[in-house]
Coordinates of C-alpha atoms in Angstrom, one line a residue:
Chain J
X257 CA -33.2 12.9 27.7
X258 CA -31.6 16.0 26.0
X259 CA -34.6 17.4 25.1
X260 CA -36.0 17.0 28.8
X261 CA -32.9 18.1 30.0
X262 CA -33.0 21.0 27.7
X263 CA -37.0 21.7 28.7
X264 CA -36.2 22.3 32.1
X265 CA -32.6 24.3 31.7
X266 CA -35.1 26.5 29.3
X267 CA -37.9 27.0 32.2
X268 CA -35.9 27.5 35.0
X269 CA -32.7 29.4 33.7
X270 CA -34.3 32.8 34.4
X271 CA -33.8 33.5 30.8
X272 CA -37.2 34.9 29.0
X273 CA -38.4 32.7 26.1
X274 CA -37.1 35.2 23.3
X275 CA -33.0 34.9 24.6
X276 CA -33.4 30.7 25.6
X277 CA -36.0 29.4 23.9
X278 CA -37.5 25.8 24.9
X279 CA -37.4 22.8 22.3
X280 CA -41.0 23.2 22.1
X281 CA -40.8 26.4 20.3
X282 CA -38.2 25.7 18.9
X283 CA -39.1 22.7 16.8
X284 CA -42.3 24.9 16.1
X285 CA -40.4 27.5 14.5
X286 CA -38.1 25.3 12.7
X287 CA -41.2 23.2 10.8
X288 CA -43.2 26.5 10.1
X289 CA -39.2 27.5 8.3
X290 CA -39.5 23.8 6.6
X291 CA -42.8 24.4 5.3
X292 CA -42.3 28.1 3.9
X293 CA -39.5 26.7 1.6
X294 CA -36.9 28.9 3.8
X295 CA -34.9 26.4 5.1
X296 CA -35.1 24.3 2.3
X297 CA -34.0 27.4 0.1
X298 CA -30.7 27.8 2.5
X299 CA -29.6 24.0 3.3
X300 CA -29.8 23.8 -0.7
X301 CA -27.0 26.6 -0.8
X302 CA -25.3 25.6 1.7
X303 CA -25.0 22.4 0.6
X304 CA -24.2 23.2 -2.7
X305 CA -21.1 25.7 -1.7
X306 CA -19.9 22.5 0.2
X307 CA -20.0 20.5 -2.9
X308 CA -18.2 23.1 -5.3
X309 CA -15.7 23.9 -2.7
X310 CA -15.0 20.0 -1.5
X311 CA -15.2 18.8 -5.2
X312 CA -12.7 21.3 -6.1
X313 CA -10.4 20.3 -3.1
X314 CA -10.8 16.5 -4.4
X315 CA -9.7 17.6 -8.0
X316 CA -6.7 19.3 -7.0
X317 CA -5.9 18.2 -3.5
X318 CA -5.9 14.3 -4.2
X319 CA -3.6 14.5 -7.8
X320 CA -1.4 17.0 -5.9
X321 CA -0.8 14.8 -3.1
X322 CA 0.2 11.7 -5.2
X323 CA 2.6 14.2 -7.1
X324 CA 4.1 15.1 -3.9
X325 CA 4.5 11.5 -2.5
X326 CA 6.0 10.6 -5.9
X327 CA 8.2 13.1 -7.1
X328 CA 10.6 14.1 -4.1
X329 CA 12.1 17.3 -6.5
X330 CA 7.9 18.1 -6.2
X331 CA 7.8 17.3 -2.9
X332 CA 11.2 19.6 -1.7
X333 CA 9.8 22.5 -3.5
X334 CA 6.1 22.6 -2.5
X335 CA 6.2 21.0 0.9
X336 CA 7.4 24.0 2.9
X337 CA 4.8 26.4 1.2
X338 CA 2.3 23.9 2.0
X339 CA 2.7 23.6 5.1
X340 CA 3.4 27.5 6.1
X341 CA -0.2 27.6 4.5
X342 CA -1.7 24.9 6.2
X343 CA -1.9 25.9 9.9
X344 CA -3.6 29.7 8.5
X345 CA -7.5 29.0 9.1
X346 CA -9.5 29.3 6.4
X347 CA -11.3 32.3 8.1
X348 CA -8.1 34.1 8.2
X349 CA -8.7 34.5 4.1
X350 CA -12.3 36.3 4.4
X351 CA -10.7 39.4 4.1
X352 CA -8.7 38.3 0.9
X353 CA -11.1 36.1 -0.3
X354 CA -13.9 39.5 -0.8
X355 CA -11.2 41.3 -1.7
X356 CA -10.7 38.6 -5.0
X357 CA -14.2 37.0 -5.2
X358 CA -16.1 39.6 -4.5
X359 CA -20.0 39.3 -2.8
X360 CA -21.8 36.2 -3.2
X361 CA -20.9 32.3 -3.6
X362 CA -17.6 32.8 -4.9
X363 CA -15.7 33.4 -1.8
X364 CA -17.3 30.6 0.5
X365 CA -16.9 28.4 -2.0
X366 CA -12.8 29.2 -2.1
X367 CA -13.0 29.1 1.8
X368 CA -14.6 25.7 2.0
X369 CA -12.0 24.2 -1.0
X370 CA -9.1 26.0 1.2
X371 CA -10.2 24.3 4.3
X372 CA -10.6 20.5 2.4
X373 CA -7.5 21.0 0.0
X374 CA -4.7 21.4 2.7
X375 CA -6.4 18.4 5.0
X376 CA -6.3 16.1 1.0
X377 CA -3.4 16.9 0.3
X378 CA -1.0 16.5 3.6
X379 CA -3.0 12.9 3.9
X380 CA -2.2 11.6 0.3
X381 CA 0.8 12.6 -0.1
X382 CA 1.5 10.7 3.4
X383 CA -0.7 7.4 1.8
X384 CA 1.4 7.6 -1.1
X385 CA 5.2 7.7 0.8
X386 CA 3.6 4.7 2.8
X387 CA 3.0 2.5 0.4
X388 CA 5.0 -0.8 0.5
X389 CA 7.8 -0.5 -2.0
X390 CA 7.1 -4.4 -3.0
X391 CA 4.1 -3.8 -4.6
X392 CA 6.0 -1.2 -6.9
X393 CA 8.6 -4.4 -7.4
X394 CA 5.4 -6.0 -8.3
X395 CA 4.3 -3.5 -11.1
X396 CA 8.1 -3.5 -12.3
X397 CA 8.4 -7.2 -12.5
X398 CA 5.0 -7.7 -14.5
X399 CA 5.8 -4.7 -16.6
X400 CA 3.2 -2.1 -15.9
X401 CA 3.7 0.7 -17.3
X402 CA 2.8 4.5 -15.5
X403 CA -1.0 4.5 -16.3
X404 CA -1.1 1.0 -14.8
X405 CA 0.8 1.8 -12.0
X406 CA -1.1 4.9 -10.9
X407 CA -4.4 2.8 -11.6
X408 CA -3.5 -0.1 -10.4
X409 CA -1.3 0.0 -7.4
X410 CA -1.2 4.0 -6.2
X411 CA -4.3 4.8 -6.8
X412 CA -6.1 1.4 -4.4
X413 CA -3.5 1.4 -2.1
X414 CA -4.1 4.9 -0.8
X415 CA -7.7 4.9 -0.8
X416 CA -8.4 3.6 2.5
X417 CA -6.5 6.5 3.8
X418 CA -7.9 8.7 1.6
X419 CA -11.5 8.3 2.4
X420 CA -10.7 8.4 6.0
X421 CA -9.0 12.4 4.7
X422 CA -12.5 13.1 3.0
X423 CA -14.5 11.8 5.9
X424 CA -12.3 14.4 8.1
X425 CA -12.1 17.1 5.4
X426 CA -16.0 17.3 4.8
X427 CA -16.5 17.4 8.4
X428 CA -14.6 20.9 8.4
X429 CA -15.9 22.0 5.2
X430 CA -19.3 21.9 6.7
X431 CA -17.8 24.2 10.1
X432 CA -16.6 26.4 7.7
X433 CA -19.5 26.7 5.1
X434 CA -21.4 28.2 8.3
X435 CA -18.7 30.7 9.1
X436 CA -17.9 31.5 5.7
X437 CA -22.0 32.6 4.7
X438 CA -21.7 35.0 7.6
X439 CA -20.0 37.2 5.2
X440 CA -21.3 38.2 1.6
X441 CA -23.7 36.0 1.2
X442 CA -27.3 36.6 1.5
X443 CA -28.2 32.2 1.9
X444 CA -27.3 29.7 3.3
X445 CA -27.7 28.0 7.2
X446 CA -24.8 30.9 7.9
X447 CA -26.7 33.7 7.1
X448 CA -29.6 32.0 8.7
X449 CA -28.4 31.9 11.9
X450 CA -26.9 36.3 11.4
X451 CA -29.8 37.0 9.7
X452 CA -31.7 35.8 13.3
X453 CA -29.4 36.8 15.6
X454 CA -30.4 40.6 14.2
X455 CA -33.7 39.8 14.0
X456 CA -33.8 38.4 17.4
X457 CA -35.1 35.4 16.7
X458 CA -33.4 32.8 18.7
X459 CA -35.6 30.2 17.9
X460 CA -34.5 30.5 14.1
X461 CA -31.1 30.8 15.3
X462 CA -31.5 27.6 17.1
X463 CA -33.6 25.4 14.7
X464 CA -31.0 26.5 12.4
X465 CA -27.9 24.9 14.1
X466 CA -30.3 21.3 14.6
X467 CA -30.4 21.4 10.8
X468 CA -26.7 22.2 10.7
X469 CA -26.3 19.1 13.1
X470 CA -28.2 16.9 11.2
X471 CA -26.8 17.3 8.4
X472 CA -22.9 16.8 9.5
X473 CA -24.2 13.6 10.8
X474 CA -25.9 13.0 7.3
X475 CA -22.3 13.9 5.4
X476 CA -20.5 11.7 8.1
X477 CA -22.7 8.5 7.8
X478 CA -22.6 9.0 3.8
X479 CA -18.0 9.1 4.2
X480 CA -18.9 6.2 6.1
X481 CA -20.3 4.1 3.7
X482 CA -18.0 4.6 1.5
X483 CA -15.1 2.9 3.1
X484 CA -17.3 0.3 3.5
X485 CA -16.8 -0.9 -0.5
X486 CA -15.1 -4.0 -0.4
X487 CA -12.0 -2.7 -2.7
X488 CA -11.8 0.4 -0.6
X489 CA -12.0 -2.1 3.0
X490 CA -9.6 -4.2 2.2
X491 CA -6.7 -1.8 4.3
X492 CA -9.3 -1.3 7.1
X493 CA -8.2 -5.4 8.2
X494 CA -4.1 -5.4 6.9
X495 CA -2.8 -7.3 4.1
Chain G
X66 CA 15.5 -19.8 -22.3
X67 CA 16.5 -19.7 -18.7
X68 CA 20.1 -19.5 -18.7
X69 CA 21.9 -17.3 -16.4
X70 CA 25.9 -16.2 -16.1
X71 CA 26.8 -14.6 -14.1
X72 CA 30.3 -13.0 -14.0
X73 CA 32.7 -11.4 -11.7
X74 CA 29.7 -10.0 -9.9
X75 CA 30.4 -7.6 -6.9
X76 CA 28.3 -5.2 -5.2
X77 CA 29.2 -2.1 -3.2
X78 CA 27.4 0.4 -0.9
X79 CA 28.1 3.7 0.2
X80 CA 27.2 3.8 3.8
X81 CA 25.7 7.1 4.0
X82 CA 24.7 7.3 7.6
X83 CA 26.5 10.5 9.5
X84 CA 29.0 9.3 11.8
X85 CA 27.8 10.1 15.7
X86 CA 29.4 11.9 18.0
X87 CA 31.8 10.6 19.8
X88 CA 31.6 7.2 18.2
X89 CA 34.4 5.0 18.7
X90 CA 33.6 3.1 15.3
X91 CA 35.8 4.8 13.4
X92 CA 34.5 2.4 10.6
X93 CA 31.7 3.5 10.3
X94 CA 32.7 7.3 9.2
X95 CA 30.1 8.7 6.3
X96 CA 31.0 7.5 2.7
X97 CA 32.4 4.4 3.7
X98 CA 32.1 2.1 1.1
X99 CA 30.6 -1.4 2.3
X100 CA 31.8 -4.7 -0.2
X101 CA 28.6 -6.6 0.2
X102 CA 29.3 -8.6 -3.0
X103 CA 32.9 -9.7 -4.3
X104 CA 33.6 -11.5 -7.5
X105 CA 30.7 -13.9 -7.5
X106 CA 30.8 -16.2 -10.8
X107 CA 27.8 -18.7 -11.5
X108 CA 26.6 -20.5 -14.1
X109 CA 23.3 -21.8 -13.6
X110 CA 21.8 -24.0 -16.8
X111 CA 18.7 -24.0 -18.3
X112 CA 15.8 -25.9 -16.3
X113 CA 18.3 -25.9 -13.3
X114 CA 17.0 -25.4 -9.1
X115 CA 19.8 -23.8 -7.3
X116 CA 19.3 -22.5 -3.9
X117 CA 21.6 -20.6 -2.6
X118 CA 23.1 -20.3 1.3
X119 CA 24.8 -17.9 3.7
X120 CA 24.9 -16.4 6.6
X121 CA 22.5 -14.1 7.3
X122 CA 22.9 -10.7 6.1
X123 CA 25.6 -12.0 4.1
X124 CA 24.0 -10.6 0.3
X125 CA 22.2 -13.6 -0.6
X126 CA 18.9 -10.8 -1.5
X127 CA 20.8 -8.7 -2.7
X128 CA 22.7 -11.0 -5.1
X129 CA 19.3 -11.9 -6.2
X130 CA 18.0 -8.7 -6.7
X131 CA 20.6 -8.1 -8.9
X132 CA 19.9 -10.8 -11.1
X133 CA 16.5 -10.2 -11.0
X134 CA 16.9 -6.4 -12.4
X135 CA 16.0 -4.5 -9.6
X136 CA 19.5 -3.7 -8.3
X137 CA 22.3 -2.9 -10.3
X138 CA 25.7 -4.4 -9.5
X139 CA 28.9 -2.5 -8.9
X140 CA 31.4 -4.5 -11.3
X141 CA 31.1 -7.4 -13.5
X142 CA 27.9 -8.6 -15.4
X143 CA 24.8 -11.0 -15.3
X144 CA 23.7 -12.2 -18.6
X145 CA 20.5 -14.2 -19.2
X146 CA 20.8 -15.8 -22.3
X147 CA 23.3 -13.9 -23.4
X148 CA 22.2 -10.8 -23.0
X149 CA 22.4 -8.6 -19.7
X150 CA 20.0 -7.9 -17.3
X151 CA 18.6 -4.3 -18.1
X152 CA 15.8 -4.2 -15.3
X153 CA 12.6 -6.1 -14.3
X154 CA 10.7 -8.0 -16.7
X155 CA 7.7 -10.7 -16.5
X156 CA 10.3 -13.7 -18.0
X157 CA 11.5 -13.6 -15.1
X158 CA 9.2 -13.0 -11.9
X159 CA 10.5 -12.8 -8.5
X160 CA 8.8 -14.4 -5.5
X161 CA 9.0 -12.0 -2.4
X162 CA 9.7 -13.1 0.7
X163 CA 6.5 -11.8 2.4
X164 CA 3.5 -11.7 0.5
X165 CA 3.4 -9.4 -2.1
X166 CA -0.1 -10.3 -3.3
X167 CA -1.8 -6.8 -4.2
X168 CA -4.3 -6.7 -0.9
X169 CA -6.7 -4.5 -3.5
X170 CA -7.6 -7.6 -5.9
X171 CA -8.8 -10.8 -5.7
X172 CA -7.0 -13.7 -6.3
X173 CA -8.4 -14.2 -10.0
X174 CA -7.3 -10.6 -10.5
X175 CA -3.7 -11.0 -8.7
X176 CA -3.2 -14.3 -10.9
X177 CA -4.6 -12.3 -13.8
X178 CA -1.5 -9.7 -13.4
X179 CA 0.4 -11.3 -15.9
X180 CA -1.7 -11.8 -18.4
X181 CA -3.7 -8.6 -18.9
X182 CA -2.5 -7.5 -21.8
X183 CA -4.3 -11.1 -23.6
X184 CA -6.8 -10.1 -26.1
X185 CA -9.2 -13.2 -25.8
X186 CA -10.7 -12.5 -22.6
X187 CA -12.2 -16.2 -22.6
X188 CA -8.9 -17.9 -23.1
X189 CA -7.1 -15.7 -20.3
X190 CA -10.0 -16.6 -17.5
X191 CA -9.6 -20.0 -18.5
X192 CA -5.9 -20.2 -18.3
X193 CA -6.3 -18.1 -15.0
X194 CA -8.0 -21.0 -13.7
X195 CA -6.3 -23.6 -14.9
X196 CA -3.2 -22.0 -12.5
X197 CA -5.3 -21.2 -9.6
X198 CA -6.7 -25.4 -9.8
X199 CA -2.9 -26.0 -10.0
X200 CA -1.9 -24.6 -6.5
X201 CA -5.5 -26.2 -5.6
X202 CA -7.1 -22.6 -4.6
X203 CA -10.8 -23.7 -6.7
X204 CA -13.3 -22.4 -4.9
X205 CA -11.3 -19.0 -3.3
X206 CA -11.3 -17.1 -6.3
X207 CA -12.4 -14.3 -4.9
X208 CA -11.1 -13.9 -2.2
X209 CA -9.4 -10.9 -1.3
X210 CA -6.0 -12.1 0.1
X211 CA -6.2 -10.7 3.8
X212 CA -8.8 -13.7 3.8
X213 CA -6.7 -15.9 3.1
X214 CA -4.4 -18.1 5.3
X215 CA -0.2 -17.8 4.6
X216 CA -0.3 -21.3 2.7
X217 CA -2.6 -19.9 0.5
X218 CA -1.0 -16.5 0.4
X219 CA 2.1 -17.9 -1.1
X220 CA 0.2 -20.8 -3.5
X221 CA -1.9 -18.0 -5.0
X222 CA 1.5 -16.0 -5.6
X223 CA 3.3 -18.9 -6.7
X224 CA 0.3 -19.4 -9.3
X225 CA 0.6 -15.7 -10.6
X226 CA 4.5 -15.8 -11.2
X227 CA 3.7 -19.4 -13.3
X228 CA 1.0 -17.8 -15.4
X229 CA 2.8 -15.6 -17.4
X230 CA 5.0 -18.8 -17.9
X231 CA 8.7 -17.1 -17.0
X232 CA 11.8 -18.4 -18.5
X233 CA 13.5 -18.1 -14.9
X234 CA 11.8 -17.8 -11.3
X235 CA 13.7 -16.1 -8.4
X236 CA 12.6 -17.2 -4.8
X237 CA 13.6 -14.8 -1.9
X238 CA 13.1 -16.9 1.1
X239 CA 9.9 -17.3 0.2
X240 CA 8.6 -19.9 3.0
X241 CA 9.1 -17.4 5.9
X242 CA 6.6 -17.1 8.3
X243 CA 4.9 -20.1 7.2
X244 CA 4.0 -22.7 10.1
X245 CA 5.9 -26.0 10.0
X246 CA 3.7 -28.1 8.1
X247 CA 2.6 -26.0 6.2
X248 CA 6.1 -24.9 4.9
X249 CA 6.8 -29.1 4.4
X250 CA 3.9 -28.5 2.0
X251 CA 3.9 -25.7 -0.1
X252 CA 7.8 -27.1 -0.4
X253 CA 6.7 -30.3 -2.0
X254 CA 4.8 -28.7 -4.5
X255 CA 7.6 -26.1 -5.0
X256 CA 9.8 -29.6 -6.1
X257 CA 6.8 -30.8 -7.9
X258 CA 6.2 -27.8 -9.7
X259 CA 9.9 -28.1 -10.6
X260 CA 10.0 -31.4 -11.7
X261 CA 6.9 -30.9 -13.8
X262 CA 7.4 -27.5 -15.2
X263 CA 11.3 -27.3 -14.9
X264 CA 11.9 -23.6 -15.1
X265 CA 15.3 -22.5 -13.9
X266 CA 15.0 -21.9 -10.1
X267 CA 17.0 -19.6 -7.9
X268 CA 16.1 -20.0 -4.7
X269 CA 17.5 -18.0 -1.6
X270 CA 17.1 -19.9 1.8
X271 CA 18.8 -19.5 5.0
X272 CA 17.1 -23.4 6.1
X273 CA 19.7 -25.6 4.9
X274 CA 17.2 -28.7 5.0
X275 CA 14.7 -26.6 2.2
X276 CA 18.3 -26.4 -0.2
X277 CA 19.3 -29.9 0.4
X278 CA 15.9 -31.6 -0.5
X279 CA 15.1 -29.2 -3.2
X280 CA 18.2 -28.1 -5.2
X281 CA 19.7 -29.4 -8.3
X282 CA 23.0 -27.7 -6.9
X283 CA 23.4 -26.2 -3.9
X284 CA 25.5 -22.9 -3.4
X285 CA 27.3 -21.7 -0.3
X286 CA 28.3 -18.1 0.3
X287 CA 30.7 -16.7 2.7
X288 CA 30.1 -13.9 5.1
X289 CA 30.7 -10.5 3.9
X290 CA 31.5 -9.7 1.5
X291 CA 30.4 -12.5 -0.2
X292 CA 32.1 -14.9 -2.2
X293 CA 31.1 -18.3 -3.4
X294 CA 32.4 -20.9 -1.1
X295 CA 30.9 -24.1 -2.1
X296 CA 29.2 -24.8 -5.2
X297 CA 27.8 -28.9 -5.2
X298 CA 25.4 -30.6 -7.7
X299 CA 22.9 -33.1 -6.4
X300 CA 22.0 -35.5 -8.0
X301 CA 19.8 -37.6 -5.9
X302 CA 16.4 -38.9 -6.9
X303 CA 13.6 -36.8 -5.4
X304 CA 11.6 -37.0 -2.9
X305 CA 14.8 -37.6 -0.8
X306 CA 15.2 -38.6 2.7
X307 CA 18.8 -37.7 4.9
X308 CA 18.4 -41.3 6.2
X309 CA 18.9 -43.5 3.0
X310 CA 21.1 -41.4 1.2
X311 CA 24.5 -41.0 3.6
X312 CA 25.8 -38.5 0.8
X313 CA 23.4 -36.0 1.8
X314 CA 23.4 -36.7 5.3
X315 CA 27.4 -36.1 5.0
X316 CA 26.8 -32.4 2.7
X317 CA 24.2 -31.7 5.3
X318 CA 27.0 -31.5 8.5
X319 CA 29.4 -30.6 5.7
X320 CA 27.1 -27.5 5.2
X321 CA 26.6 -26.7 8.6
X322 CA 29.5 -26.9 10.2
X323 CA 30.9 -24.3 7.1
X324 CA 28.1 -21.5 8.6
X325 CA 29.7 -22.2 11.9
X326 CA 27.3 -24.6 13.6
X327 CA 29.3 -27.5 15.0
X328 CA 26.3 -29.4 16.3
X329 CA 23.4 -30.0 13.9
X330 CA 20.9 -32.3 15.0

């Protein structure tokens, strides 16, 4: 249906074939940039900026967050730089982040862990306030001690809410990943889709944001499946 | 192992809520100090069911908190065998009054809580299983415990504070929200489970039937702040019944009409 929809819109807008290419060309375009390894060569950076960055995000963001739900002298002193940081969009960094990084993977890699880290860490440290002060009775009365605690209650009792967080966080990583190789890179679907505009190609520019699509859709089904693990579920239905 | 005094016990808060504008509770100011507690003195023996009564909101939880280690009292002192309560600890396991089954783990693994730290991992699965056929949950394993009914909720839980074999168990209303058969049931094994196992009970119930059929003594507490107002062994044979024995049928009205009920059916 879209694609018929988006046939006809392409024939009959008045546009020439160069500024609104139809799906046709389009999808032509796209599989001759599949089979000369170019596309491949830039979903591979992309993807891998994503990883570094979200990976990152997960290391600090998710520890940080159960420090902040814990500890309230934590919690009083970090929470209101948190959240003055928070509402800044990542993009609002470029300039700092060239200005720090430099040119190349460095700076979209901090841009994507700033937009997953803030998302992490507001969600865990909420998971962590909300857990149901029995169950810490629980670890007191069959004398856990704080490993066991952490491993044992915190860390399962906040996952379902966590994964929900990472299923949300990736989702924005990926917007910003695109953003974020518009500027001192030179790979990635981001520069792609700059590198065509200039060039004119709006086919490429096009065929560029289907892969971009597809592959959200690939990250989001993937966050999907892992709530589905049955000691990661058990919140999705209530105690 | 499993004997409890507890002496000159009193427990006071600190209402810290700001006072509202314009209220006409003049009461209620902030720092006012609320006497939930006041010179509470029990002795409860070794191997001995007591369940205790009062009103509600009266401190009956809180007494038991206390005892248990999770809240500290304001004056006087709970010793259990001798020596006083310094906090939580698995000789003693509490019983909460909703289910406090950890949702993450499976029954084997909730049961299992106790005994984690056993180094034949044989012998601890077996003993594991030997509790779980005890509260007759063969076959449920693992099941995670949002699949299982509230019966079973509380019969697995009742199986994992009995398999680290405690000294003393503490039961915090623990048949709420059960349907009425059910409750009938899982309080006949409760007495069972006494009578077999005969670990010093304390058992806080606001259903003055549960205290009646089930204690070795029965004790009453006032309103606030609390203060014990009737403290009566019983020593009739279990599994009792109000119509034979008139005694009981007399404590029962006795009972009643002291929490302000005048016409008990």
């Amino acid at each position: 249906m879209i694609l018929f929809f988006w046939l006809l819109l392409s024939r009959f807008s008045g546009w020439s074939k160069s500024v609104f290419p139809g799906p046709l060309q389009v999808f032509e375009s796209l599989w001759g940039l599949i089979l000369n390894g170019v596309m491949v060569k830039h979903v591979v950076a992309s993807l891998y900026r994503v990883t570094i960055g979200f990976y990152l995000a997960i290391l600090l963001g998710i520890p940080m967050g159960i420090i902040l739900g814990r500890i309230n002298i934590a919690k009083s002193f970090l929470n209101p730089v948190l959240h003055f940081l928070r509402p800044i969009s990542p993009l609002a960094w470029i300039p700092l982040a060239m200005l720090w990084f430099g040119i190349g993977d460095k700076p979209a890699i901090f841009l994507i862990f700033l937009s997953s880290f803030f998302p992490l860490v507001v969600s865990t440290t909420v998971a962590v306030a909300n857990i149901d002060p029995v169950f810490f009775h629980v670890a007191a009365n069959f004398n856990f001690n704080r490993y066991e605690q952490l491993k044992k209650i915190i860390i399962p009792a906040i996952l379902p809410e966590v994964v929900t967080a990472l299923r949300i966080s990736i989702g924005i990583a990926w917007l910003v990943v695109v953003a974020a190789e518009m500027i001192a890179v030179k790979s990635g679907l981001g520069y792609l889709i700059l590198d065509s505009r200039n060039a004119l190609r709006m086919d490429y520019v096009m065929g560029a944001m289907i892969v971009i699509g597809i592959i959200g859709l690939f990250l989001d089904v993937l966050m999907k499946r892992l709530s589905k693990i049955e000691p990661v579920f058990w919140g999705s239905i209530g105690s | 192992m499993g004997h409890i005094l507890i002496e000159n016990l009193g427990k006071t808060y600190i209402d810290r809520r700001r006072k509202q504008r314009n209220s006409k509770d003049k009461n209620r100011s902030p720092g006012t100090q609320v006497q939930v507690l006041k010179d509470i003195n029990l002795e409860l023996e070794d191997g001995e069911m007591v369940c205790i009564l009062g009103p509600s909101g009266c401190g009956k939880s809180t007494l038991l908190r206390i005892i248990a280690g999770f809240d500290r009292p304001s004056e006087g002192t709970v010793l259990i065998d001798g020596k006083p309560v310094k906090g939580p600890s698995s000789d003693h396991i509490f019983v909460f009054q909703h289910s406090s089954l950890l949702p993450w783990m499976t029954v084997r693994q909730n049961v299992g809580l106790g005994l984690r730290h056993m180094n034949d991992k044989k012998a601890m699965g077996k003993q594991i299983e030997e509790y779980i056929e005890m509260v007759e949950l063969e076959g449920f394993e693992d099941h995670y415990p949002y699949q299982l009914s509230g019966g079973m909720k509380r019969r697995a839980e009742l199986a994992r504070a009995l398999a680290v074999d405690p000294d003393i168990l503490f039961m915090d209303e623990p048949f709420t929200g059960l349907d009425y058969l059910t409750h009938l049931k899982i309080r006949e094994e409760v007495v069972n489970m006494h009578e077999f196992l005969g670990k010093t009970t304390l058992f806080v119930t606001h259903d003055i039937d549960d205290a009646l059929v089930m204690g070795d003594r029965i004790v009453v507490l006032s309103g606030r702040p609390a203060k014990v107002k009737l403290s009566r062994k019983l020593t009739y044979v279990r599994p009792r019944d109000f119509m034979k024995e008139k005694g009981l049928s007399e404590l029962r009205e006795e009972v009643f009409f002291m929490l302000g009920v005048h016409y008990a059916v």
